[in-house]
Short mmCIF file of C-alpha atoms in Angstrom, two decimals:
data_model
loop_
_atom_site.label_atom_id
_atom_site.label_comp_id
_atom_site.label_asym_id
_atom_site.label_seq_id
_atom_site.Cartn_x
_atom_site.Cartn_y
_atom_site.Cartn_z
CA MET A 153 -0.65 16.94 -4.80
CA ALA A 154 2.89 16.04 -5.83
CA ALA A 155 3.97 12.49 -6.44
CA LEU A 156 1.17 10.76 -4.58
CA CYS A 157 2.02 7.31 -5.74
CA ARG A 158 4.56 4.62 -5.01
CA SER A 159 3.68 1.94 -2.54
CA ALA A 160 2.46 -1.23 -0.96
CA GLY A 161 0.91 -1.37 2.53
CA PHE A 162 1.70 -3.66 5.41
CA GLY A 163 -1.74 -4.68 6.29
CA GLY A 164 -3.08 -1.54 5.24
CA VAL A 165 -1.99 1.44 3.52
CA GLY A 166 1.34 0.82 1.87
CA VAL A 167 4.68 2.52 1.56
CA HIS A 168 4.88 5.90 -0.02
CA THR A 169 7.92 7.84 -1.12
CA ILE A 170 7.97 11.59 -1.66
CA SER A 171 10.70 13.73 -3.16
CA GLY A 172 11.95 17.07 -1.95
CA VAL A 173 12.61 16.12 1.68
CA HIS A 174 16.18 16.51 2.97
CA THR A 175 17.94 13.41 4.28
CA SER A 176 19.58 13.55 7.67
CA CYS A 177 22.51 11.57 6.32
CA GLY A 178 24.30 14.35 4.47
CA VAL A 179 26.55 12.98 1.75
CA HIS A 180 24.99 9.74 0.56
CA THR A 181 28.27 7.88 0.15
CA SER A 182 28.72 8.11 3.92
CA CYS A 183 25.85 5.64 4.24
CA GLY A 184 27.58 3.19 1.92
CA VAL A 185 25.18 4.15 -0.87
CA HIS A 186 26.50 5.21 -4.27
CA THR A 187 24.36 8.01 -5.67
CA ILE A 188 24.24 8.73 -9.39
CA SER A 189 23.02 12.16 -10.35
CA GLY A 190 23.82 13.93 -13.61
CA ALA A 191 25.39 10.60 -14.59
CA PRO A 192 26.86 9.55 -17.94
CA ALA A 193 24.46 9.17 -20.84
CA LYS A 194 24.41 5.36 -20.66
CA GLN A 195 24.85 2.74 -17.98
CA HIS A 196 24.43 -1.03 -17.89
CA TYR A 197 23.50 -3.40 -15.05
CA LYS A 198 22.81 -7.09 -14.75
CA MET A 199 19.79 -6.33 -12.53
CA LEU A 200 17.92 -3.03 -12.64
CA VAL A 201 15.21 -2.35 -10.05
CA LEU A 202 12.65 0.39 -10.68
CA GLY A 203 11.08 1.92 -7.57
CA GLY A 204 12.25 2.47 -3.99
CA GLY A 205 9.10 1.46 -2.13
CA SER A 206 8.83 -1.73 -0.11
CA GLY A 207 9.08 -4.12 -3.07
CA GLY A 208 11.96 -2.31 -4.76
CA ILE A 209 14.14 -1.95 -1.66
CA ALA A 210 13.45 -5.56 -0.56
CA MET A 211 14.37 -6.94 -3.99
CA GLY A 212 17.39 -4.63 -4.23
CA ALA A 213 18.69 -6.16 -0.99
CA ARG A 214 17.99 -9.69 -2.19
CA MET A 215 19.58 -9.12 -5.59
CA LYS A 216 22.67 -7.59 -3.96
CA ARG A 217 23.20 -10.84 -2.06
CA MET A 218 22.50 -12.93 -5.15
CA LEU A 219 24.52 -10.99 -7.75
CA GLY A 220 26.83 -8.64 -5.86
CA ALA A 221 26.26 -4.94 -5.25
CA ASP A 222 28.14 -3.78 -8.37
CA ASN A 223 25.70 -5.65 -10.62
CA VAL A 224 22.56 -4.06 -9.16
CA ALA A 225 21.10 -0.56 -9.59
CA LEU A 226 17.90 0.91 -8.17
CA VAL A 227 16.08 3.92 -9.66
CA GLU A 228 14.24 6.10 -7.14
CA PRO A 229 14.01 9.94 -7.06
CA SER A 230 12.75 10.38 -3.50
CA GLU A 231 14.81 11.43 -0.51
CA MET A 232 12.37 9.93 2.01
CA HIS A 233 10.94 6.44 2.39
CA TYR A 234 7.70 5.99 4.34
CA TYR A 235 6.18 3.02 6.14
CA GLN A 236 2.66 3.99 5.19
CA PRO A 237 0.67 1.51 7.34
CA LEU A 238 1.48 3.76 10.30
CA TRP A 239 -0.52 6.54 8.64
CA THR A 240 -3.74 4.82 9.73
CA LEU A 241 -2.61 5.34 13.33
CA ALA A 242 -1.08 8.78 12.67
CA GLY A 243 -4.41 9.99 11.24
CA ALA A 244 -6.01 9.10 14.58
CA GLY A 245 -3.25 10.50 16.79
CA ALA A 246 -1.94 7.10 17.94
CA LYS A 247 1.45 7.47 16.20
CA SER A 248 3.42 10.45 14.91
CA LEU A 249 3.79 11.02 11.19
CA ALA A 250 7.53 11.56 11.68
CA SER A 251 7.93 8.03 13.03
CA SER A 252 6.78 6.59 9.69
CA GLY A 253 9.62 8.03 7.59
CA ARG A 254 13.35 7.50 7.16
CA PRO A 255 15.83 8.88 4.63
CA THR A 256 15.92 6.71 1.51
CA ALA A 257 19.71 6.63 1.86
CA SER A 258 19.32 4.77 5.16
CA VAL A 259 17.22 1.95 3.64
CA MET A 260 19.02 1.61 0.29
CA PRO A 261 21.06 -1.63 0.25
CA PRO A 262 24.69 -0.50 0.84
CA GLY A 263 26.81 -0.59 -2.29
CA VAL A 264 23.90 -0.89 -4.71
CA LYS A 265 23.89 1.92 -7.30
CA TRP A 266 21.18 4.43 -6.40
CA VAL A 267 20.07 6.25 -9.53
CA LYS A 268 18.32 9.24 -8.00
CA SER A 269 16.05 9.98 -10.95
CA LYS A 270 12.48 9.35 -12.02
CA VAL A 271 11.69 6.66 -14.60
CA GLU A 272 10.28 8.26 -17.75
CA GLU A 273 10.14 5.33 -20.16
CA ILE A 274 10.61 1.55 -20.18
CA ASN A 275 11.49 -0.15 -23.47
CA PRO A 276 11.59 -3.92 -22.90
CA ASP A 277 12.26 -4.59 -26.60
CA THR A 278 15.69 -2.92 -26.31
CA ASN A 279 16.20 -3.75 -22.59
CA THR A 280 16.51 -0.06 -21.75
CA VAL A 281 15.04 2.48 -19.33
CA ARG A 282 15.16 6.25 -19.76
CA THR A 283 15.10 8.59 -16.77
CA ASP A 284 13.85 12.17 -16.50
CA ASP A 285 17.37 13.61 -16.85
CA GLY A 286 17.80 11.87 -20.20
CA THR A 287 20.01 9.06 -18.93
CA GLN A 288 19.53 5.72 -20.68
CA ILE A 289 20.15 2.60 -18.61
CA SER A 290 20.38 -0.87 -20.14
CA TYR A 291 19.81 -4.11 -18.27
CA GLU A 292 19.94 -7.87 -18.52
CA TYR A 293 17.10 -8.34 -16.04
CA LEU A 294 14.49 -5.86 -14.80
CA ILE A 295 12.36 -5.79 -11.66
CA VAL A 296 9.46 -3.32 -11.81
CA ALA A 297 8.27 -2.12 -8.40
CA LEU A 298 6.81 1.28 -9.26
CA GLY A 299 3.66 1.06 -7.16
CA LEU A 300 0.36 2.66 -8.09
CA GLN A 301 -0.81 6.25 -8.33
CA LEU A 302 -3.34 8.17 -6.28
CA HIS A 303 -5.83 10.31 -8.20
CA PHE A 304 -7.38 12.87 -5.86
CA GLU A 305 -7.93 15.03 -8.95
CA LYS A 306 -10.55 12.59 -10.25
CA ILE A 307 -12.85 13.84 -7.49
CA LYS A 308 -14.22 17.28 -8.39
CA GLY A 309 -13.02 19.87 -5.85
CA LEU A 310 -9.83 17.99 -4.96
CA PRO A 311 -6.99 18.21 -4.17
CA GLU A 312 -7.56 21.94 -3.56
CA GLY A 313 -10.31 21.05 -1.08
CA PHE A 314 -7.66 19.94 1.41
CA GLU A 315 -6.83 23.59 1.99
CA HIS A 316 -10.08 23.77 3.96
CA PRO A 317 -10.50 22.30 7.47
CA HIS A 318 -12.67 19.25 8.32
CA ILE A 319 -11.21 17.09 5.53
CA GLY A 320 -8.25 14.71 5.39
CA SER A 321 -6.88 11.51 3.92
CA ASN A 322 -4.57 8.89 5.42
CA TYR A 323 -3.36 8.00 1.93
CA SER A 324 -0.81 10.78 1.41
CA VAL A 325 1.94 12.29 3.53
CA GLU A 326 0.55 15.79 2.91
CA THR A 327 -2.96 15.00 4.16
CA VAL A 328 -2.57 12.53 7.07
CA GLU A 329 -2.27 15.21 9.73
CA LYS A 330 -5.32 16.96 8.25
CA THR A 331 -7.30 13.83 9.19
CA TRP A 332 -6.12 14.08 12.80
CA ALA A 333 -6.90 17.82 12.90
CA ALA A 334 -10.42 17.20 11.55
CA LEU A 335 -10.99 14.51 14.17
CA GLN A 336 -9.74 16.67 17.04
CA ASN A 337 -11.84 19.64 15.91
CA PHE A 338 -15.02 17.59 15.46
CA LYS A 339 -17.97 19.07 17.35
CA GLU A 340 -21.16 17.38 16.15
CA GLY A 341 -22.73 16.20 12.90
CA ASN A 342 -21.75 13.74 10.17
CA ALA A 343 -18.36 12.04 10.04
CA VAL A 344 -18.19 10.61 6.51
CA PHE A 345 -15.70 8.01 5.25
CA SER A 346 -15.37 7.03 1.57
CA PHE A 347 -14.14 4.04 -0.46
CA PRO A 348 -13.59 4.64 -4.23
CA ASN A 349 -14.71 2.69 -7.26
CA THR A 350 -11.17 1.58 -8.20
CA PRO A 351 -8.56 -0.92 -6.99
CA VAL A 352 -7.02 0.40 -3.74
CA LYS A 353 -4.16 -0.23 -1.38
CA CYS A 354 -5.49 -2.38 1.48
CA ALA A 355 -9.24 -2.52 1.25
CA GLY A 356 -9.52 -2.35 5.03
CA ALA A 357 -7.72 0.97 5.52
CA PRO A 358 -10.74 3.25 4.86
CA GLN A 359 -12.58 1.39 7.64
CA LYS A 360 -9.72 1.56 10.13
CA ILE A 361 -9.87 5.34 10.44
CA MET A 362 -13.65 5.11 10.74
CA PHE A 363 -13.39 2.72 13.73
CA LEU A 364 -10.61 4.80 15.30
CA SER A 365 -12.69 7.97 14.86
CA ASP A 366 -15.61 6.24 16.57
CA ALA A 367 -13.31 5.28 19.47
CA PHE A 368 -11.86 8.80 19.73
CA LEU A 369 -15.28 10.44 19.77
CA ARG A 370 -16.44 8.04 22.50
CA LYS A 371 -13.30 8.76 24.53
CA THR A 372 -13.83 12.53 24.24
CA GLY A 373 -17.56 12.43 25.00
CA LYS A 374 -18.64 13.56 21.50
CA ARG A 375 -20.02 10.31 20.11
CA ALA A 376 -23.64 11.06 21.04
CA GLY A 377 -23.62 14.07 18.71
CA ALA A 378 -21.88 12.23 15.87
CA ASN A 379 -23.40 10.35 12.96
CA ILE A 380 -20.69 8.06 11.54
CA ILE A 381 -21.29 7.13 7.89
CA TYR A 382 -19.27 4.72 5.74
CA ASN A 383 -20.01 5.16 2.03
CA THR A 384 -18.36 2.41 0.00
CA SER A 385 -18.47 1.72 -3.73
CA LEU A 386 -18.31 -2.01 -3.00
CA PRO A 387 -21.34 -4.31 -2.73
CA VAL A 388 -19.80 -5.80 0.46
CA LEU A 389 -18.22 -4.48 3.66
CA PHE A 390 -15.09 -6.61 3.13
CA GLY A 391 -14.13 -9.13 0.45
CA VAL A 392 -13.58 -12.13 2.72
CA LYS A 393 -16.84 -13.36 4.25
CA LYS A 394 -15.37 -14.53 7.56
CA TYR A 395 -14.03 -11.04 8.36
CA ALA A 396 -16.96 -9.22 6.73
CA ASP A 397 -19.38 -11.01 9.09
CA ALA A 398 -17.32 -9.90 12.10
CA LEU A 399 -17.15 -6.31 10.81
CA TRP A 400 -20.93 -6.16 10.25
CA ASP A 401 -21.40 -7.14 13.92
CA ILE A 402 -19.08 -4.33 15.00
CA VAL A 403 -20.69 -1.59 12.86
CA LYS A 404 -24.14 -2.58 14.16
CA GLU A 405 -22.96 -2.65 17.76
CA ARG A 406 -21.33 0.79 17.40
CA ASP A 407 -24.22 2.36 15.50
CA ILE A 408 -22.23 3.09 12.32
CA LYS A 409 -24.26 3.63 9.14
CA VAL A 410 -22.96 1.71 6.09
CA ASN A 411 -24.13 2.66 2.59
CA LEU A 412 -23.05 0.21 -0.14
CA ARG A 413 -22.43 1.13 -3.81
CA GLN A 414 -21.87 4.81 -3.05
CA ASN A 415 -18.95 6.52 -4.85
CA LEU A 416 -17.54 9.96 -3.97
CA ILE A 417 -17.53 12.21 -7.08
CA GLU A 418 -17.34 15.75 -5.69
CA VAL A 419 -16.23 17.64 -2.57
CA ARG A 420 -17.52 21.17 -1.92
CA ALA A 421 -15.09 21.91 0.87
CA ASP A 422 -16.23 25.51 1.36
CA LYS A 423 -19.76 24.26 2.10
CA GLN A 424 -18.65 21.03 3.83
CA GLU A 425 -20.60 18.94 1.34
CA ALA A 426 -19.66 15.59 -0.22
CA VAL A 427 -21.51 14.33 -3.31
CA PHE A 428 -21.86 10.58 -3.89
CA GLU A 429 -23.20 8.75 -6.93
CA ASN A 430 -25.29 5.59 -6.64
CA LEU A 431 -23.45 2.98 -8.73
CA ASP A 432 -26.62 0.89 -9.07
CA LYS A 433 -28.82 3.77 -10.28
CA ALA A 434 -27.29 5.85 -13.07
CA GLY A 435 -27.60 9.60 -12.50
CA GLU A 436 -28.71 9.34 -8.86
CA THR A 437 -26.58 11.40 -6.47
CA THR A 438 -26.78 12.20 -2.76
CA VAL A 439 -25.25 15.20 -0.99
CA PHE A 440 -23.91 14.60 2.52
CA GLN A 441 -23.21 17.52 4.82
CA TYR A 442 -20.12 16.72 6.88
CA GLU A 443 -18.37 17.91 10.01
CA MET A 444 -15.50 15.55 9.14
CA LEU A 445 -14.67 13.87 5.81
CA HIS A 446 -12.02 11.20 5.22
CA VAL A 447 -11.31 10.67 1.52
CA THR A 448 -9.89 7.47 0.07
CA PRO A 449 -8.81 8.61 -3.41
CA PRO A 450 -9.35 6.73 -6.67
CA MET A 451 -6.19 4.83 -7.59
CA GLY A 452 -4.75 3.52 -10.83
CA PRO A 453 -1.69 1.97 -12.47
CA ASN A 454 1.65 3.73 -12.61
CA SER A 455 1.65 5.94 -15.71
CA VAL A 456 5.09 4.74 -16.90
CA VAL A 457 4.00 1.10 -16.73
CA LYS A 458 0.66 1.93 -18.33
CA GLY A 459 2.41 3.62 -21.25
CA SER A 460 4.77 0.70 -21.89
CA PRO A 461 4.51 -2.69 -23.66
CA LEU A 462 4.69 -4.27 -20.20
CA ALA A 463 1.09 -3.33 -19.31
CA ASP A 464 -2.07 -5.40 -19.58
CA GLU A 465 -5.25 -3.87 -21.04
CA ALA A 466 -6.01 -2.07 -17.77
CA GLY A 467 -2.50 -0.62 -17.46
CA TRP A 468 -1.11 -2.90 -14.73
CA LEU A 469 2.17 -4.81 -15.10
CA ASP A 470 1.28 -8.14 -16.73
CA VAL A 471 2.95 -10.90 -14.69
CA ASP A 472 2.42 -14.60 -14.06
CA LYS A 473 0.43 -14.80 -10.83
CA GLU A 474 2.45 -17.74 -9.50
CA ASN A 475 6.09 -16.86 -10.24
CA LEU A 476 5.88 -13.06 -10.89
CA GLN A 477 7.71 -13.30 -14.22
CA HIS A 478 6.36 -11.10 -17.01
CA ASN A 479 4.00 -12.95 -19.34
CA LYS A 480 5.67 -11.64 -22.52
CA TYR A 481 9.21 -10.57 -21.58
CA PRO A 482 11.01 -13.40 -19.69
CA ASN A 483 13.78 -11.13 -18.34
CA VAL A 484 11.26 -8.78 -16.67
CA PHE A 485 9.66 -9.34 -13.26
CA GLY A 486 7.20 -7.43 -11.10
CA ILE A 487 6.30 -7.04 -7.45
CA GLY A 488 3.74 -5.12 -5.41
CA ASP A 489 1.06 -2.61 -6.27
CA CYS A 490 2.10 -2.02 -9.90
CA THR A 491 1.27 -5.61 -10.89
CA ASN A 492 -1.99 -7.22 -12.03
CA LEU A 493 -1.76 -9.95 -9.38
CA PRO A 494 -5.38 -10.65 -8.31
CA THR A 495 -4.84 -10.05 -4.61
CA SER A 496 -5.10 -7.11 -2.21
CA LYS A 497 -2.29 -4.56 -2.55
CA THR A 498 -0.46 -4.59 0.78
CA ALA A 499 3.15 -4.82 1.98
CA ALA A 500 2.30 -8.12 3.62
CA ALA A 501 1.64 -9.29 0.07
CA VAL A 502 4.95 -7.74 -1.03
CA ALA A 503 6.79 -9.70 1.68
CA ALA A 504 5.35 -13.01 0.48
CA GLN A 505 5.95 -12.04 -3.17
CA SER A 506 9.58 -11.12 -2.47
CA ALA A 507 10.41 -14.66 -1.29
CA VAL A 508 8.76 -16.20 -4.37
CA LEU A 509 10.37 -13.72 -6.77
CA HIS A 510 13.80 -14.30 -5.22
CA ARG A 511 13.43 -18.02 -5.87
CA SER A 512 12.05 -17.51 -9.40
CA ILE A 513 15.00 -15.30 -10.41
CA GLN A 514 17.46 -17.71 -8.81
CA LYS A 515 16.05 -20.57 -10.89
CA ILE A 516 15.89 -18.58 -14.14
CA LEU A 517 19.52 -17.47 -13.78
CA ARG A 518 20.39 -21.19 -13.66
CA ASN A 519 18.28 -21.86 -16.75
CA GLU A 520 15.86 -23.82 -14.59
CA LYS A 521 12.09 -23.58 -14.32
CA PRO A 522 10.67 -21.57 -11.35
CA ASP A 523 9.34 -24.00 -8.77
CA LYS A 524 7.99 -21.80 -5.97
CA LYS A 525 4.42 -20.52 -6.32
CA TYR A 526 2.82 -17.42 -4.84
CA ASP A 527 -0.61 -18.32 -3.42
CA GLY A 528 -1.90 -14.75 -3.28
CA TYR A 529 -1.20 -14.38 0.45
CA THR A 530 -1.98 -10.92 1.76
CA SER A 531 -2.84 -9.46 5.14
CA CYS A 532 -4.85 -6.55 6.48
CA PRO A 533 -4.82 -5.82 10.22
CA LEU A 534 -8.27 -4.27 10.59
CA VAL A 535 -7.85 -1.76 13.41
CA THR A 536 -11.17 -1.58 15.26
CA SER A 537 -10.15 0.64 18.21
CA TYR A 538 -7.06 2.10 19.90
CA ASN A 539 -6.21 -1.33 21.32
CA THR A 540 -7.91 -3.99 19.16
CA VAL A 541 -7.35 -5.49 15.71
CA ILE A 542 -8.98 -8.17 13.57
CA LEU A 543 -6.05 -9.72 11.67
CA ALA A 544 -7.37 -10.63 8.21
CA GLU A 545 -5.08 -12.95 6.24
CA PHE A 546 -6.21 -14.61 3.01
CA ASP A 547 -5.23 -15.93 -0.42
CA TYR A 548 -6.14 -15.55 -4.11
CA HIS A 549 -9.42 -17.38 -3.50
CA LEU A 550 -10.42 -15.03 -0.65
CA GLN A 551 -10.05 -17.93 1.76
CA PRO A 552 -8.61 -17.23 5.22
CA LEU A 553 -4.91 -18.15 5.46
CA GLU A 554 -4.29 -17.44 9.12
CA THR A 555 -0.90 -17.58 10.81
CA PHE A 556 -2.00 -17.99 14.41
CA PRO A 557 -3.94 -20.94 15.90
CA ILE A 558 -6.78 -18.70 17.07
CA ASN A 559 -9.89 -17.25 15.45
CA GLN A 560 -8.42 -14.11 13.91
CA ALA A 561 -11.88 -12.74 13.07
CA LYS A 562 -12.21 -11.83 16.76
CA GLU A 563 -10.96 -8.47 18.01
CA SER A 564 -7.59 -8.92 19.72
CA ARG A 565 -5.36 -6.72 21.88
CA LEU A 566 -2.35 -8.87 21.00
CA MET A 567 -2.93 -8.26 17.29
CA TYR A 568 -3.07 -4.50 17.91
CA TYR A 569 0.37 -4.74 19.51
CA MET A 570 1.52 -6.70 16.44
CA LYS A 571 0.17 -3.98 14.12
CA ALA A 572 1.44 -0.96 16.06
CA ASP A 573 4.82 -2.17 17.31
CA VAL A 574 5.98 -5.53 15.93
CA MET A 575 5.17 -5.02 12.24
CA PRO A 576 7.06 -1.72 11.87
CA HIS A 577 10.17 -3.37 13.32
CA LEU A 578 9.72 -6.37 11.01
CA TYR A 579 9.36 -3.96 8.10
CA TRP A 580 12.49 -1.86 8.69
CA GLN A 581 14.75 -4.66 9.94
CA GLY A 582 13.34 -7.61 8.00
CA LEU A 583 11.48 -6.87 4.77
CA LEU A 584 13.61 -3.95 3.56
CA ARG A 585 16.77 -5.95 4.19
CA GLY A 586 15.45 -8.84 2.15
CA LEU A 587 15.26 -11.05 5.23
CA TRP A 588 11.48 -11.38 5.69
CA GLY A 589 9.41 -13.26 3.14
CA GLY A 590 6.13 -13.47 5.03
CA PRO A 591 4.84 -15.82 7.73
CA LYS A 592 4.37 -18.95 5.58
CA PRO A 593 7.29 -20.93 7.11
CA TYR A 594 5.90 -20.30 10.59
CA ARG A 595 2.24 -21.01 9.85
CA LYS A 596 2.52 -24.80 9.86
CA LEU A 597 4.69 -24.69 12.97
CA LEU A 598 2.18 -22.56 14.88
CA HIS A 599 -0.66 -24.84 13.78
CA LEU A 600 1.33 -27.87 15.04
CA GLY A 601 1.80 -29.21 11.51
CA MET A 602 -1.92 -29.39 10.85
CA LYS A 603 -2.10 -26.56 8.27
#
């Protein structure tokens, strides 16, 4: 499974870039984007951005306005940029996979130097980055937005198991349509959905496809013959109690079986068997026969970050949780899934982080102290059917931080419209252009100044 990494999800699954896909733009300079390939051995930029996912493109656009395009470079090898939150809907047939992707050239801030290479090494002690073609780039300031990595290979039998039918995953561009095929071909038996024993992009995403599958099977008259099972490694259904309580009501009402502390360790795709370990009882495993299996892979820190002095003990980029400045190297900053910020990894979080990081860099360039603080805001639109969503929004303390003056723990048709149609537009036209920094400015207004 090539390059299953880079991202942050907008309420869900994140943005994912994959190399080896042709752009529809032709020559990149025609888009106003300067492409560097087979470039000179050394280059220097005032601001270097690593990663072309949501955080990298958003900060590239912001830094262009702050410093001028000639002073900014962005390193990203991939030809395509994906809005990954749509993959939840694509895996259930509600949106097309094609609608989630655009050529990277079309989202790259015009005029910013696009270094179309992969980052191989970061050396913050010499303020340099080395790419896979041997190019060394030096910088005054560095923004790391390299996302996280998916590890299907940590489950025995994967990723080769995806060559068989009845199994899919909404977490990679290669496997989303396999989810939809498995759902369409479902006859009767167990539909099993997993949640791994690692940090993940949007903790609600593995449930969204489960609820959509339930809705699809009801719509097609197959639900009576289906046993829907959600096996999660977590001790809870969702991390925020207000939304967890609402979700428990829904799974009971829809007759969905939830097994806590169950971690997928092996897939025997030829036999349609999934093996789970009990995290509370060492050595105890259970084999589930499946007619459909949706895999949420284990995830971990970006390997380049992990292998650098920028990482914390667990391998994540070590940044201040309030201003996003690196805790050891003051000219280095981080955003999105690659960081150790103690909040859910979503593109809604990236949007809020981008506004704070913009302000922090602005202050530091003036030799002033950062004054804007990130509160951990993140969002996860929990899709519960083909026309309803519970819009979970919360902070570092797992306390609801809701934008709208309604009870967002209730299923809403309006919030489904927000998820399916408004948020993609906000992503492409707002966040990636550095114009959307999250809903915070509007929250107080919508709550009539009372929040």
